Amino acid sequence: MNIEARRFTIDDGSRTTGSCRLCNMPIRRTMVDLGMSPLCESFRRPEERDGMEPFFPLHALVCEHCLLVQLKEYVTPDHIFTEYAYFSSYSTSWVAHAKAYCHGIAQRLGLDANSLVVELASNDGYLLQHFLPMGIPVLGVEPAANVAAVAKGKGIPTLVEFFGVALAERMVAEGQAADLIAGNNVLAQVPDLNDFVGGIRILLKPEGVCTLEFPHLERLIAENQFDTIYHEHFSYFSFHTILRMAEKHRLKVIDVEELRTHGGSLRVHLARIESTRPIAPSVPALQAREEAAGVRDMRTYDAFAAKVKRTKRRLLSVLIGAKDEGLKICGYGAPGKGNTLLNYCGIGTDFLDFTVDRNPYKHGLFTPGMHIPIHPVEAIDEAKPDYVLILPWNLKDEIVQQMRHIGDWGGKFIVPIPEATIIDPKEMPT
Ligand SMILES: [Zn+2]
């Protein structure tokens, strides 16, 4: 990546002024300041380790008007996303989740050979591939050329572009209006939220449905998932904010499901406001629960920062204790969120000898900022560490099952979030 080519936001020095990405009102209130951090997907090649590395403020603000939690945009998305290192298909449980969704929604909406399913940020085709055996036509939109190429190789037509009003208008003009639009874990990564949601409204057929999945801010706060805050995620949504966003773009939320993915996500079902689709009881129910949990109360957001600092101290004391005993620790996984955790807590190779990842694209690279080497998963069997720190804690059940043999040499897992916890595979039921 060319550092000079990046556009930096000119800051007036106060750091906490600007306008809200959704409602344009001035935004001043800090939710949590995680200090300076590199872009969490900017893994370093060996030859880059001696070079300078750009760090940006990782400072989450909350809009007091629409309650959108957001980061300022320091780097243009085309630099973040044109060569993306995240391949969805490397997570077994995520692919299974996608498959279950495809079968469920196809049945619910009665999709058939005359329908069109469009996925926004279709990645390597991990989701759309499941519609192909059902004979349902699909179209992916994916701005990262390298992952889009993998999808095309699977026979999934893919537009290598950013989605917004302009692309939606062109697609509709070309007869590509959608019966179903799927957007999983893309909303947070959209810099121009209003252009993106405006595009959804245009691309939907009159009775079409759009489902969006995104981590629920309520879970982020309740379970202390501060490491899901990183530069590539510009926005963090409560259901309250989603309802406001839908209304602003003449859409309505017709249903909402709570999912366990990514530490607790929402799947909202949107339709055009004038469509005949009724609103399910789940919508007012979740709205009421969020109200009761203090979604509108700024003290809810203020309390979060103190909890984050406590979690950092707790994790570091576990790691320091282990190193004082002369134990060997390595990481599992090199997800984006891992890099927020490692950089914020200052966990480098003084604690972790290396980390491993199932994605071969990351092997031989180093984590941004902390420069922890990334090896294939088998490196754990060779090194036989005493502790394995699970960085993608949202997949901890899957990882603990896959790696439970570390118990053979007395190895244990450390799960960092919501509070540092040690799991001994020998004490688990078989
Ligand atoms: Zn706002």
Coordinates of N, CA and C and ligand atoms in Angstrom, one line a residue, residues 19-27 62-68 70 241 244, ligand 1:
S19 N -19.3 16.0 12.0 CA -20.7 15.7 11.9 C -21.0 14.3 11.8
C20 N -22.2 13.9 12.2 CA -22.6 12.5 12.3 C -22.8 11.9 10.9
R21 N -22.3 10.7 10.7 CA -22.3 10.0 9.4 C -23.8 9.8 9.0
L22 N -24.7 9.7 9.9 CA -26.1 9.4 9.6 C -27.0 10.6 9.5
C23 N -27.0 11.4 10.6 CA -27.9 12.5 10.7 C -27.3 13.9 10.5
N24 N -26.0 13.9 10.3 CA -25.3 15.2 10.0 C -25.2 16.2 11.1
M25 N -25.7 15.9 12.3 CA -25.7 16.8 13.4 C -24.3 16.8 14.0
P26 N -23.9 17.9 14.6 CA -22.5 17.9 15.2 C -22.3 16.8 16.2
I27 N -21.2 16.3 16.3 CA -20.9 15.1 17.2 C -19.7 15.4 18.0
V62 N -20.2 9.0 20.1 CA -21.6 8.6 20.0 C -22.4 9.9 19.7
C63 N -23.3 9.8 18.7 CA -24.1 10.9 18.3 C -25.2 11.0 19.3
E64 N -25.4 12.2 19.9 CA -26.4 12.3 20.9 C -27.8 12.5 20.3
H65 N -27.9 12.6 18.9 CA -29.2 12.8 18.3 C -29.7 11.5 17.8
C66 N -28.9 10.7 16.9 CA -29.4 9.5 16.4 C -28.8 8.3 17.1
L67 N -27.9 8.5 18.0 CA -27.2 7.5 18.8 C -26.3 6.6 18.0
L68 N -25.9 7.0 16.7 CA -25.0 6.2 16.0 C -23.6 6.3 16.6
Q70 N -19.7 5.9 16.2 CA -18.9 6.0 14.9 C -17.5 6.4 15.1
T241 N -31.0 3.1 16.3 CA -30.4 3.8 15.1 C -30.9 3.3 13.8
R244 N -34.2 4.6 12.8 CA -34.1 5.9 12.3 C -33.6 6.0 10.9
Ligands
ZN1 ZN -26.4 11.2 14.3

